[in-house]
Tab-separated table of C-alpha atoms in Angstrom:
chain	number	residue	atom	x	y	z
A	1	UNK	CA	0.000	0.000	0.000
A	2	UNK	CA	2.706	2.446	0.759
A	3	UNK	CA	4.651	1.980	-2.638
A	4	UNK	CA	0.950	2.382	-5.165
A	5	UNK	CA	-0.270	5.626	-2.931
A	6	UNK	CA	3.767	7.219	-3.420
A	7	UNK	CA	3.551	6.150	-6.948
A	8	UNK	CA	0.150	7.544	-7.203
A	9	UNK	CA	1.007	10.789	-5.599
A	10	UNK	CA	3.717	11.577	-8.721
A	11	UNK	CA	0.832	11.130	-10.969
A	12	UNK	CA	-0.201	14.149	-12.769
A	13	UNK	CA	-3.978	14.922	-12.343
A	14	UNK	CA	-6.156	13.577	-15.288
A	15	UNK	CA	-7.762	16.103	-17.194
A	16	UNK	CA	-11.354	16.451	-18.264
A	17	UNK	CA	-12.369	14.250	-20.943
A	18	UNK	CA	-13.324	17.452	-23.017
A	19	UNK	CA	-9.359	18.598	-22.621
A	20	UNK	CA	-8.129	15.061	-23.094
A	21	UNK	CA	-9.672	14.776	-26.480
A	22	UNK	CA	-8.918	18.437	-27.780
A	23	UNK	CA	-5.257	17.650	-26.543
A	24	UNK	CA	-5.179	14.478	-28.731
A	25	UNK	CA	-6.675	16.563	-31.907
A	26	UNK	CA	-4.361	19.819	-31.501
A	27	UNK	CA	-1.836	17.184	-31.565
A	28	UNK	CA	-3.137	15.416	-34.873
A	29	UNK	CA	-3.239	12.054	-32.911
A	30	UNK	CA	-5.970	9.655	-33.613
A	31	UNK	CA	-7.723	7.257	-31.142
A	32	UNK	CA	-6.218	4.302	-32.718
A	33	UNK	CA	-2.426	6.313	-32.415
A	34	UNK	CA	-2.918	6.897	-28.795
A	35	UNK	CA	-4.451	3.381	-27.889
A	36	UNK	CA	-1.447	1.732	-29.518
A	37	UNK	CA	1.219	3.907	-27.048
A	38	UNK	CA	-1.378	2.841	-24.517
A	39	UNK	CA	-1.490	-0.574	-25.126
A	40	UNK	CA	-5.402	-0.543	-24.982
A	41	UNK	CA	-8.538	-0.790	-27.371
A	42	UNK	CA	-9.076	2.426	-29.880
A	43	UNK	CA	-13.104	2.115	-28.208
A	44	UNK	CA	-11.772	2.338	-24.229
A	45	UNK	CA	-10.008	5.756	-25.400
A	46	UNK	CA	-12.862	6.797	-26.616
A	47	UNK	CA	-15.041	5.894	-23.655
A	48	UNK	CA	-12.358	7.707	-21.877
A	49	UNK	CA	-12.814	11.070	-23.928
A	50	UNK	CA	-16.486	10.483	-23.732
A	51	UNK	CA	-16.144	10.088	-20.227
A	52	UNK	CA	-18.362	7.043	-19.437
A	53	UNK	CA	-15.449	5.378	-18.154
A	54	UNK	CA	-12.046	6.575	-16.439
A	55	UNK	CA	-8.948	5.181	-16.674
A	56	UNK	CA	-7.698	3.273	-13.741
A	57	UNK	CA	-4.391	2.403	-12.156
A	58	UNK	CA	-1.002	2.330	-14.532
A	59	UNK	CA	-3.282	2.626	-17.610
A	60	UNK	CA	-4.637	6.015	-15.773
A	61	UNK	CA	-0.782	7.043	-15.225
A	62	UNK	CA	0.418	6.354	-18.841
A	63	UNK	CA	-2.725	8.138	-20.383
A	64	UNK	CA	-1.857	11.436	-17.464
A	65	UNK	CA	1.728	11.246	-18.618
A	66	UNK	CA	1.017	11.400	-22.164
A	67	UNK	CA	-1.338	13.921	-21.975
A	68	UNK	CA	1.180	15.939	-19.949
A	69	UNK	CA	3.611	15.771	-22.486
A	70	UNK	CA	1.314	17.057	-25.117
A	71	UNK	CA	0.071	19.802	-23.088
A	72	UNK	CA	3.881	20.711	-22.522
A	73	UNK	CA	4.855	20.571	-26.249
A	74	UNK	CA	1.448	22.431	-26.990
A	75	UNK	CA	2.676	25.500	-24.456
A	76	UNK	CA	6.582	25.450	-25.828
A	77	UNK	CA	4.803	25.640	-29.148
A	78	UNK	CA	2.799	28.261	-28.147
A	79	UNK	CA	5.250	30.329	-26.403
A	80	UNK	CA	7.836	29.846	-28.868
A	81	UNK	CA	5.365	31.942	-31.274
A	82	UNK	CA	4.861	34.429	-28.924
A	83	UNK	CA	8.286	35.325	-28.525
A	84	UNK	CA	9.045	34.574	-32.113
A	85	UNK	CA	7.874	38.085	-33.530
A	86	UNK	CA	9.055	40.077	-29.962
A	87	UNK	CA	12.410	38.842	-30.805
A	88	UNK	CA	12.693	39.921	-34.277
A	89	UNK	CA	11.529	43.192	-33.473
A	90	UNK	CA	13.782	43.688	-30.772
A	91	UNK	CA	16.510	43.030	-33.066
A	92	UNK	CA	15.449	45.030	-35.744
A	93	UNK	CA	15.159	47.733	-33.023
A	94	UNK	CA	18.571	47.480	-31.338
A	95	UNK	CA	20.353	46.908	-34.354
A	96	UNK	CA	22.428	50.200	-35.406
A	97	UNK	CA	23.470	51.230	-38.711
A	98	UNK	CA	27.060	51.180	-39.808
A	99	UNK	CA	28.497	54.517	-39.612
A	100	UNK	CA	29.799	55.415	-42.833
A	101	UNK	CA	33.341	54.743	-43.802
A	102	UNK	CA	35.952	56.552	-45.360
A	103	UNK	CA	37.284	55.691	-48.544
A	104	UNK	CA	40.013	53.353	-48.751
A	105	UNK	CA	43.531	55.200	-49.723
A	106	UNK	CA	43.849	52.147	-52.526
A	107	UNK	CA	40.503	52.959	-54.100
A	108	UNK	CA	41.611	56.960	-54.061
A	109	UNK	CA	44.822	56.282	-55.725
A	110	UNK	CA	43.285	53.457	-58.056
A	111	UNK	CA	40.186	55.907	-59.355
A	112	UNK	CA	40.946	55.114	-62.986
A	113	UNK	CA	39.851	51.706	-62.984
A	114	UNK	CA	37.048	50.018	-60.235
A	115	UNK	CA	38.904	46.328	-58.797
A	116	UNK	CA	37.101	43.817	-56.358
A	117	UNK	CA	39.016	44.184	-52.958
A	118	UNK	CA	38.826	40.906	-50.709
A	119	UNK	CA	38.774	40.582	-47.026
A	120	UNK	CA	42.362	39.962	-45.404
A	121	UNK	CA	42.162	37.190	-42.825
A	122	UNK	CA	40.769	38.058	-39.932
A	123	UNK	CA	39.569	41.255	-41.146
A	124	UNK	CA	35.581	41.500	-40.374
A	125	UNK	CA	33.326	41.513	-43.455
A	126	UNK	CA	32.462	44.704	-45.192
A	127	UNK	CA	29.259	44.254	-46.611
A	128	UNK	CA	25.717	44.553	-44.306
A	129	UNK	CA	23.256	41.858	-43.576
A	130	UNK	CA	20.462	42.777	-45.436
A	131	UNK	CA	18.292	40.790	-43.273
A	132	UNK	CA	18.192	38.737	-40.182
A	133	UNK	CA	14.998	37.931	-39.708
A	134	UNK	CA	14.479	34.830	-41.631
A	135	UNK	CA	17.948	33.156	-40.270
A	136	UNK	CA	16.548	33.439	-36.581
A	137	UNK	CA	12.874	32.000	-37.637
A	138	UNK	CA	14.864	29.332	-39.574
A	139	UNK	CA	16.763	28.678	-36.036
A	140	UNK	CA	13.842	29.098	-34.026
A	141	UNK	CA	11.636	26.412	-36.164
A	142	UNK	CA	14.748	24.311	-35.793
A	143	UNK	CA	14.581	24.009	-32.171
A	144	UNK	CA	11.149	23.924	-32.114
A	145	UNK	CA	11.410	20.901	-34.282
A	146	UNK	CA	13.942	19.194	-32.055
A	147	UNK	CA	12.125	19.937	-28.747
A	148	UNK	CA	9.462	18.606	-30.373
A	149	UNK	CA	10.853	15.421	-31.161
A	150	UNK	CA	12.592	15.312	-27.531
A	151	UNK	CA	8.854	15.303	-26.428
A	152	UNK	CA	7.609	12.726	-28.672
A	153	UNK	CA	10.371	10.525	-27.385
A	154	UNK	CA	9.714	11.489	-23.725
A	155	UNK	CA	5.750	10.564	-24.203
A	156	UNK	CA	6.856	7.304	-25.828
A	157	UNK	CA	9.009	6.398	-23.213
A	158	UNK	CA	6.369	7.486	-20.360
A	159	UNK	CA	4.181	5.500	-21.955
A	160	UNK	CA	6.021	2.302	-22.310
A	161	UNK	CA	6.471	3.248	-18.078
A	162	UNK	CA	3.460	1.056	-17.521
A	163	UNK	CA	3.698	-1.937	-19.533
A	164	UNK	CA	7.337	-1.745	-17.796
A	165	UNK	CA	6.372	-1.817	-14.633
A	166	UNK	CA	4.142	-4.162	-15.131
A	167	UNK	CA	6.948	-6.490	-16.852
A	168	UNK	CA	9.087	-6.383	-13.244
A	169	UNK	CA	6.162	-7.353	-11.050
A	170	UNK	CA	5.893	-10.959	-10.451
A	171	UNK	CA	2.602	-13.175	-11.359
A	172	UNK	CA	1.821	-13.053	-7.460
A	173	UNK	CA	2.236	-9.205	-7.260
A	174	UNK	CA	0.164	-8.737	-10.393
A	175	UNK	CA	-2.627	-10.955	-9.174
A	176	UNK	CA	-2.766	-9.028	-5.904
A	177	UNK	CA	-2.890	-5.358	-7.850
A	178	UNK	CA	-5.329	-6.431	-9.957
A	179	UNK	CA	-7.269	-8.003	-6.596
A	180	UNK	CA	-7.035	-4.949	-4.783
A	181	UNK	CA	-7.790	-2.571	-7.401
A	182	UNK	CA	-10.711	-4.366	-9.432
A	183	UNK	CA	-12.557	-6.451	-6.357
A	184	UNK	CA	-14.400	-3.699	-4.244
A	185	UNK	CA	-15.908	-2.762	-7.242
A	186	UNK	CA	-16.980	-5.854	-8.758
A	187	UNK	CA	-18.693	-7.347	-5.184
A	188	UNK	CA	-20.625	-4.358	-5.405
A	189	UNK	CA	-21.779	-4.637	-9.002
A	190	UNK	CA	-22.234	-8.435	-8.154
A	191	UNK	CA	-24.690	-7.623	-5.059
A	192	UNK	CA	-26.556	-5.379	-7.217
A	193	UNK	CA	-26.878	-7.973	-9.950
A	194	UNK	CA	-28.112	-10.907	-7.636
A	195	UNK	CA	-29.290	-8.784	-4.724
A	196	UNK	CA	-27.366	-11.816	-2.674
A	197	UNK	CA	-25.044	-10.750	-0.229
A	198	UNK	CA	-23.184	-14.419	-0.143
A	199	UNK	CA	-24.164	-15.173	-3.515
A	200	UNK	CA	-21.730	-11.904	-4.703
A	201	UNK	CA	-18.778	-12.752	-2.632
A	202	UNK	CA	-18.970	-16.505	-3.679
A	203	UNK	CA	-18.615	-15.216	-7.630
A	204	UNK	CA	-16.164	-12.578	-6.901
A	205	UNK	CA	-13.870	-15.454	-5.281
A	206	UNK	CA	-14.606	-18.037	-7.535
A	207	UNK	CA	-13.803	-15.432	-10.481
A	208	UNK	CA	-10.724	-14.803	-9.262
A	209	UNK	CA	-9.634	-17.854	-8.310
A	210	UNK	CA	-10.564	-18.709	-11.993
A	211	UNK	CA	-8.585	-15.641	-12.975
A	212	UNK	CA	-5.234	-17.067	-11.079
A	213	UNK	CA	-5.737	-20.768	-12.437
A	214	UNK	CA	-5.687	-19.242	-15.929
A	215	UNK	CA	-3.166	-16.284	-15.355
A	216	UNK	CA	-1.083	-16.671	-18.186
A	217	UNK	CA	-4.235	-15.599	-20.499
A	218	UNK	CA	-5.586	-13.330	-18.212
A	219	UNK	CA	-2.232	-11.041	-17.684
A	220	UNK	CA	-2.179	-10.766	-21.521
A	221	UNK	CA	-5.504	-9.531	-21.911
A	222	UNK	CA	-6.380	-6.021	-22.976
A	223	UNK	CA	-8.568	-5.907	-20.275
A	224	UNK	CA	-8.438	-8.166	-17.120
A	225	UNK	CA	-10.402	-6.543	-14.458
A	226	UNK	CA	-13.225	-6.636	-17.636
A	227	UNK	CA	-11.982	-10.846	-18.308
A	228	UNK	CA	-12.678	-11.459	-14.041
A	229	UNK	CA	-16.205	-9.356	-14.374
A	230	UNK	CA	-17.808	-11.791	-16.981
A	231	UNK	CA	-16.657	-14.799	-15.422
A	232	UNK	CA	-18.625	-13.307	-11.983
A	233	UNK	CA	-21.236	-12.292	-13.953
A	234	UNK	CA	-21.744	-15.905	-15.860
A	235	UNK	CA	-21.261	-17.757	-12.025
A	236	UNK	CA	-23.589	-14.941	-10.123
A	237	UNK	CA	-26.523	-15.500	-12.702
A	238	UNK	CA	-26.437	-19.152	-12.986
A	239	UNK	CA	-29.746	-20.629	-12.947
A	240	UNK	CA	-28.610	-23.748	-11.141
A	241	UNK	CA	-28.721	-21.227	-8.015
A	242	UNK	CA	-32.267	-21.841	-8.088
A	243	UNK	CA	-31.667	-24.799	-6.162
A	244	UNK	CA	-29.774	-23.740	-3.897
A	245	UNK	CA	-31.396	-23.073	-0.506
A	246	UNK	CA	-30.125	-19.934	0.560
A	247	UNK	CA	-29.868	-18.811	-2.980
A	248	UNK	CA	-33.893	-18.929	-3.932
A	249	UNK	CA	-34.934	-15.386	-2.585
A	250	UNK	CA	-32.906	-11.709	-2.592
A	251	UNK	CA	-31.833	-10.759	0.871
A	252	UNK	CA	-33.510	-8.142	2.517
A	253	UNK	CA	-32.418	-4.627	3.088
A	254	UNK	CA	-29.645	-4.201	5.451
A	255	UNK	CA	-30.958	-0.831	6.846
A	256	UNK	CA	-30.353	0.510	3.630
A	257	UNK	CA	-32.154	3.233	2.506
A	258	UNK	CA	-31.192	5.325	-0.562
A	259	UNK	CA	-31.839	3.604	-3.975
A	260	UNK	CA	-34.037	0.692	-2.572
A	261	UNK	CA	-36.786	1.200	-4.930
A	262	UNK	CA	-34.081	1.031	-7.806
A	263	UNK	CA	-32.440	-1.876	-6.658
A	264	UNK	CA	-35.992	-3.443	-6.556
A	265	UNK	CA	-36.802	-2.805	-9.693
A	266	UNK	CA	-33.688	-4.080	-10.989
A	267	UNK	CA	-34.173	-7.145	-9.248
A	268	UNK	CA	-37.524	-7.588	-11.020
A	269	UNK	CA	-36.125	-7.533	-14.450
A	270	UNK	CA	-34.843	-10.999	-16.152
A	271	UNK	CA	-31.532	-11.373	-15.683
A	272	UNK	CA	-30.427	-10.677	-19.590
A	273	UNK	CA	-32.219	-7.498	-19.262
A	274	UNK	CA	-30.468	-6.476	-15.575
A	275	UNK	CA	-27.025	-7.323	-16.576
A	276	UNK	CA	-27.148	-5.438	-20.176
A	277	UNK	CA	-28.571	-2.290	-17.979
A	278	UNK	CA	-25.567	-2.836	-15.490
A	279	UNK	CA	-22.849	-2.413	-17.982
A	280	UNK	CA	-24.247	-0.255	-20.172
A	281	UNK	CA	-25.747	2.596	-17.375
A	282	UNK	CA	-23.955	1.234	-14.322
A	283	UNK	CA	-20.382	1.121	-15.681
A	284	UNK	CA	-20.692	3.322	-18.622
A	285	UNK	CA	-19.790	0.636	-21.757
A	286	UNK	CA	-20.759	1.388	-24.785
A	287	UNK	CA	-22.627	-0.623	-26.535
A	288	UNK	CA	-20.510	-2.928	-29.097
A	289	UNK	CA	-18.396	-3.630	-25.690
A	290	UNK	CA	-21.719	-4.651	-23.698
A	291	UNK	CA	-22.742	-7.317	-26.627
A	292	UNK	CA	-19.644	-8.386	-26.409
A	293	UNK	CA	-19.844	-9.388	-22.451
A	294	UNK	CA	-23.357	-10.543	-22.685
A	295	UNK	CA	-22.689	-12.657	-25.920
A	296	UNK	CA	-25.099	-11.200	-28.025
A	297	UNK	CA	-25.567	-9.341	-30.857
A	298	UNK	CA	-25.037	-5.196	-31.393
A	299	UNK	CA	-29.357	-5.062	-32.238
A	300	UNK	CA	-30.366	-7.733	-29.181
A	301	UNK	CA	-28.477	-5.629	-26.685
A	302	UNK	CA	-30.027	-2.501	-27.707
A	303	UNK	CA	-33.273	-3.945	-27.771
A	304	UNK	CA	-32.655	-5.636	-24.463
A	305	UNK	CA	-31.729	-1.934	-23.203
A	306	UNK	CA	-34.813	-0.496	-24.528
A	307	UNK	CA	-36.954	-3.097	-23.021
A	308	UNK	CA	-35.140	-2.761	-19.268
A	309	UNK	CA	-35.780	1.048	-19.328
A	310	UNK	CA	-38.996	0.735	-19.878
A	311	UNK	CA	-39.566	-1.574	-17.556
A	312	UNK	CA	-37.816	0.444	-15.101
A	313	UNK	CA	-39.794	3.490	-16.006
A	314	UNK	CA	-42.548	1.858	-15.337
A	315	UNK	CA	-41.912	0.821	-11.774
A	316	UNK	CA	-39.933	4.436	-11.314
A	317	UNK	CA	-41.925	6.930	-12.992
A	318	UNK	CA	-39.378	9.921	-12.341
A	319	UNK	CA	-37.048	7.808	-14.324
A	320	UNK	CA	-38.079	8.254	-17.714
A	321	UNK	CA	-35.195	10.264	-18.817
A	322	UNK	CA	-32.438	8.128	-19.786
A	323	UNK	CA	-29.555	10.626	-18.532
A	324	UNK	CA	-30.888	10.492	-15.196
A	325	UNK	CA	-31.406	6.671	-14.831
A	326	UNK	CA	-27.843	6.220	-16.234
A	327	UNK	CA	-26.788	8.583	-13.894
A	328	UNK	CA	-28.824	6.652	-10.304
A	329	UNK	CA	-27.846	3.490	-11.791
A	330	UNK	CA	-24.058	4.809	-11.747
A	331	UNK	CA	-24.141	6.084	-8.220
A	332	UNK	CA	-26.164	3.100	-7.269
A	333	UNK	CA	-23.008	0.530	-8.469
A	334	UNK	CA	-20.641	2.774	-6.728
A	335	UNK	CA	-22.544	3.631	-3.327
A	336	UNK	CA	-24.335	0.423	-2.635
A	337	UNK	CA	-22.842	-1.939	0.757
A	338	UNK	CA	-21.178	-5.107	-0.104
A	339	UNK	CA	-19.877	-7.704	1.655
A	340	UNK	CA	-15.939	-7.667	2.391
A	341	UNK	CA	-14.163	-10.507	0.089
A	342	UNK	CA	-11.350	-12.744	1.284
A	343	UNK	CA	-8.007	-11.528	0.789
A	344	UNK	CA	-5.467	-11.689	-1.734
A	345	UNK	CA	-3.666	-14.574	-0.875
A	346	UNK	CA	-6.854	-16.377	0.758
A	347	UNK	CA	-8.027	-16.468	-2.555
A	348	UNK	CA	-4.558	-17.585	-4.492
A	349	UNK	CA	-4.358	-20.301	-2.155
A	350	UNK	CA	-7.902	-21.312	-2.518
A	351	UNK	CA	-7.448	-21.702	-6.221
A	352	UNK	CA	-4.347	-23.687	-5.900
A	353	UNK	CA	-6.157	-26.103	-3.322
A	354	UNK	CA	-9.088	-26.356	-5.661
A	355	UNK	CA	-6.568	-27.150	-9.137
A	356	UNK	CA	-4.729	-29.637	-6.528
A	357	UNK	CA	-8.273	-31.464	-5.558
A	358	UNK	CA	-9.246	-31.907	-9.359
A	359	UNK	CA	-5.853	-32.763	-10.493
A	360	UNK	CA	-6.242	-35.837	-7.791
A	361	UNK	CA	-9.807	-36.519	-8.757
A	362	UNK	CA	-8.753	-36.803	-12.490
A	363	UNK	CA	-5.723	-38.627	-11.142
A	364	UNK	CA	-7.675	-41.387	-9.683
A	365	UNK	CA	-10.291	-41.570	-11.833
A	366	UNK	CA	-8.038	-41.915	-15.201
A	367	UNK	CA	-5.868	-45.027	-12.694
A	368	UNK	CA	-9.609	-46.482	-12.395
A	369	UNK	CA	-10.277	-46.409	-15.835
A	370	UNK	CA	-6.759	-48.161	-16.264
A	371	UNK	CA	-7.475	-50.445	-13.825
A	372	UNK	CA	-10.997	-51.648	-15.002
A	373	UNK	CA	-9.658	-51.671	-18.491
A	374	UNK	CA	-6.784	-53.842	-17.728
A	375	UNK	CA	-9.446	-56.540	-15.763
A	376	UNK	CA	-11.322	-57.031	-18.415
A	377	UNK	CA	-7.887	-57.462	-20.726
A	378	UNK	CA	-6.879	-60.069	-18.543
A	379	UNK	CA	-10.174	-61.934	-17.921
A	380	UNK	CA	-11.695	-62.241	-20.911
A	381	UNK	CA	-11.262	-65.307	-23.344
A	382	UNK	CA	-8.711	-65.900	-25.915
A	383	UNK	CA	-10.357	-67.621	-27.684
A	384	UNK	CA	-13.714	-67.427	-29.718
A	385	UNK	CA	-16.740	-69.733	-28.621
A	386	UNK	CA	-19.441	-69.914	-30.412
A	387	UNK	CA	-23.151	-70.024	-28.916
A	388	UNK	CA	-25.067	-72.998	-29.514
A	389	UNK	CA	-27.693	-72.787	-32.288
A	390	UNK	CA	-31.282	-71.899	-31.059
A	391	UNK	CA	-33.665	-75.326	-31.344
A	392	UNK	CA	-35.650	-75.694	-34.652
A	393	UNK	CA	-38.985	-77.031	-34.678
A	394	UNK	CA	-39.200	-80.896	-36.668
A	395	UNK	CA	-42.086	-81.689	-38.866
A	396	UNK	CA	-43.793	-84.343	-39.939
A	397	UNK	CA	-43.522	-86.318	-36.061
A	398	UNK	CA	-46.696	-87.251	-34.082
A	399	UNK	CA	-46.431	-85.893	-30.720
A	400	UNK	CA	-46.835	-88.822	-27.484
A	401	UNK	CA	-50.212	-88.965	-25.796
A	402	UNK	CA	-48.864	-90.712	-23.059
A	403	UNK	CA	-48.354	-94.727	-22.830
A	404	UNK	CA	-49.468	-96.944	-25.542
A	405	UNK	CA	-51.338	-100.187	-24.924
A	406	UNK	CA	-49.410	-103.020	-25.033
A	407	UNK	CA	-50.495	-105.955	-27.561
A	408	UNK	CA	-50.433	-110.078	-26.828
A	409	UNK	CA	-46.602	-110.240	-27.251
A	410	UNK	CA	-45.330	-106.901	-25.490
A	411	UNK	CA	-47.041	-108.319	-22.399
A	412	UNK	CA	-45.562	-112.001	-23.188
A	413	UNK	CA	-42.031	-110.343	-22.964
A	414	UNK	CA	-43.348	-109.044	-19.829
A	415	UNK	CA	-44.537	-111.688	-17.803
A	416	UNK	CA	-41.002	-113.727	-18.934
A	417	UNK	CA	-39.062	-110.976	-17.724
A	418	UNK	CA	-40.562	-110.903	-14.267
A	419	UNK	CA	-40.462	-114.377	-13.931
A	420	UNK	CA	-35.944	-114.355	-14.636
A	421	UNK	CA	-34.455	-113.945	-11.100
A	422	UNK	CA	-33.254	-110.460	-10.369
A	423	UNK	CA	-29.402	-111.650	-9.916
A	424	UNK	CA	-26.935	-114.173	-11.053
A	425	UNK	CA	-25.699	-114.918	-14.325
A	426	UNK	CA	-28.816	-115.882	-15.696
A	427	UNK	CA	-29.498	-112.059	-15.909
A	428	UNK	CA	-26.532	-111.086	-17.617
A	429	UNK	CA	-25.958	-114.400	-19.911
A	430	UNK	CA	-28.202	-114.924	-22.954
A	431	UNK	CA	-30.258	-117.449	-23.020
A	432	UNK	CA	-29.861	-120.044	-25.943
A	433	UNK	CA	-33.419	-121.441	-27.237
């Protein structure tokens, strides 16, 4: 905290956005020229000239130090003409004439025919200046042009300062910046989107902790703090909250008083509808960057604006105006009580514990896939065997009816049998008739 509020007291003040943008045209610079020194979007400077957004920490001290130097090459500039025709005046003024000179004794004696006479070495020249005045402005535009390109190289360099800076911190460092600076903010705009006091610093945390799993494509973004606000957007309005038991209903009001009608209404509206009037009022996007976010079209989110003013109007009748509910809806985001979120580091270490427990789940889950796969290698048969044929039905056979009769010599062979003795070798030797 100590080294960002001595860095941020060097910081030249911003100016308005009116001055910023006539600064940028006296200079001949277009958007697209400035937002490449910048390292930003050519539509964030001009939401910054517009002034529905304002730049924040190193991007807000590269776009003061630019500025700065073109207000300081703008004033040499214009002081330089000032004293441009002062000077030549002044000269013309104090200049004296030469006195007149007496004729040389050679050009007395040598009156019979005129001869060109040349300076001696080290004599001074004869003949007058006839006129000094363009020599000086010649010199002046000279150094004008040089300070002038001293300055272009000075801006350049100031603004390379903050993607410099930013090159020295470490991931940890960075994370933590961008923490500090971008949380408050978004727990805020959270609770205003859910109107859940838990619910908002659940996203915030999860967002970030999202943010620090991915940081390698979240430090080269144009715009983090905007990357971390639609991932807590997508998490906050998730309709599987639904089921969630504390989740169901909005909290009530915590003995606040100012804007509750507003946040009410908001609350009312679908949640398409109460996130597109967020960006767009709340946070001052314009509208190709609010499609964007939402993942819609340039036409749906305008309609989707249209419809959630109305709406609002409706419930709000002193809010027809569309300046004045972008203008509650602003002070509503910045005003409104939020919960405090975890620190820094809390949440750093939460997303490392969380990539650690589904690293392990994946883990085991791929060795039980290995496992059951390598089972059924080993246990199943090596060779093919083939089902037996299903029966087939036979033709052409009577079907039994149970026992037949039996005629004079099946119950001969009968009575013959009975009457051999049930052991000896009578029973197993044939009998020869």
């Amino acid at each position: 905290m100590t080294q960002s509020t001595t860095r941020s007291s060097l910081v030249p003040p911003l100016p308005s956005p009116e001055e910023c943008r006539r600064l940028r045209e006296t200079k001949a610079m277009t958007e697209r020229q400035v937002a490449v020194a910048l390292g930003v979007a050519p539509t964030t400077v001009k939401s910054w000239e517009t002034g529905r957004t304002t730049p924040r920490g190193r991007r807000r001290e590269a776009y003061a130090r630019l500025l700065e130097s073109y207000a300081a090459e703008l004033e040499e500039t214009k002081r330089a003409k000032q004293q441009q025709p002062a000077t030549s005046t002044t000269d013309e003024q104090q200049e004296p004439e030469d006195p007149p000179k007496p004729e040389s004794p050679d050009k007395t004696a040598r009156a019979d025919g005129p001869t060109l006479r040349k300076n001696l070495p080290g004599e001074p020249s004869r003949k007058k200046p006839l006129n000094r005045r363009p020599v000086r402005t010649v010199e002046a535009d000279n150094r004008s042009r040089q300070n002038a390109q001293r300055r272009k190289e000075k801006a350049a360099a100031l603004a390379g300062v903050a993607a410099a800076e930013a090159a020295r911190l470490t991931p940890a460092q960075a994370f933590d910046e961008l923490y500090a600076y971008a949380s408050p903010a978004l727990v805020r705009q959270t609770y205003l989107l859910t109107g859940r006091r838990t619910l908002a610093q659940e996203s915030v945390e999860r967002a970030f902790q999202q943010a620090w799993h991915r940081w390698p494509e979240v430090a080269v973004d144009r715009d983090p703090a905007g990357w971390v606000r639609g991932a807590a957007y997508d998490y906050a309005t998730s309709p599987w909250h639904r089921f969630r038991r504390g989740h169901r209903h909005p909290d009530p009001p915590n003995g606040e008083r100012e804007g509750r009608t507003l946040r009410r209404a908001l609350l009312d509206l679908p949640p398409v509808y109460r996130r597109t009037l967020l960006l767009y009022d709340g946070l001052g996007l314009d509208l190709p960057e609010t499609a964007a976010e939402t993942e819609a079209t340039t036409p749906a989110t305008a309609n989707r604006l249209l419809h959630a003013r109305e709406a609002v109007a409706e419930r709000l009748p002193g809010l027809e105006d569309s300046a004045v509910l972008h203008e509650q809806v602003r002070e509503l985001a910045q005003t409104v009580s939020a919960p405090a979120v975890a620190s820094a580091s809390t949440v750093r270490l939460g997303s490392e514990r969380r990539a650690k427990l589904w690293t392990r789940v994946a883990i085991a889950i791929t060795v039980l896939i290995i496992g059951a796969t390598a089972f059924t290698v080993i246990t199943a048969p090596r060779k093919y065997e083939p089902t037996p044929a299903p029966g087939q039905r036979v033709g052409g056979v009577p079907a039994p009816h149970g026992p037949q009769k039996l005629d004079k010599q099946d119950l001969k062979l009968r009575d013959k049998l009975r009457t051999v003795p049930l052991n000896g070798p009578g029973r197993v030797l044939p009998r020869v008739p």
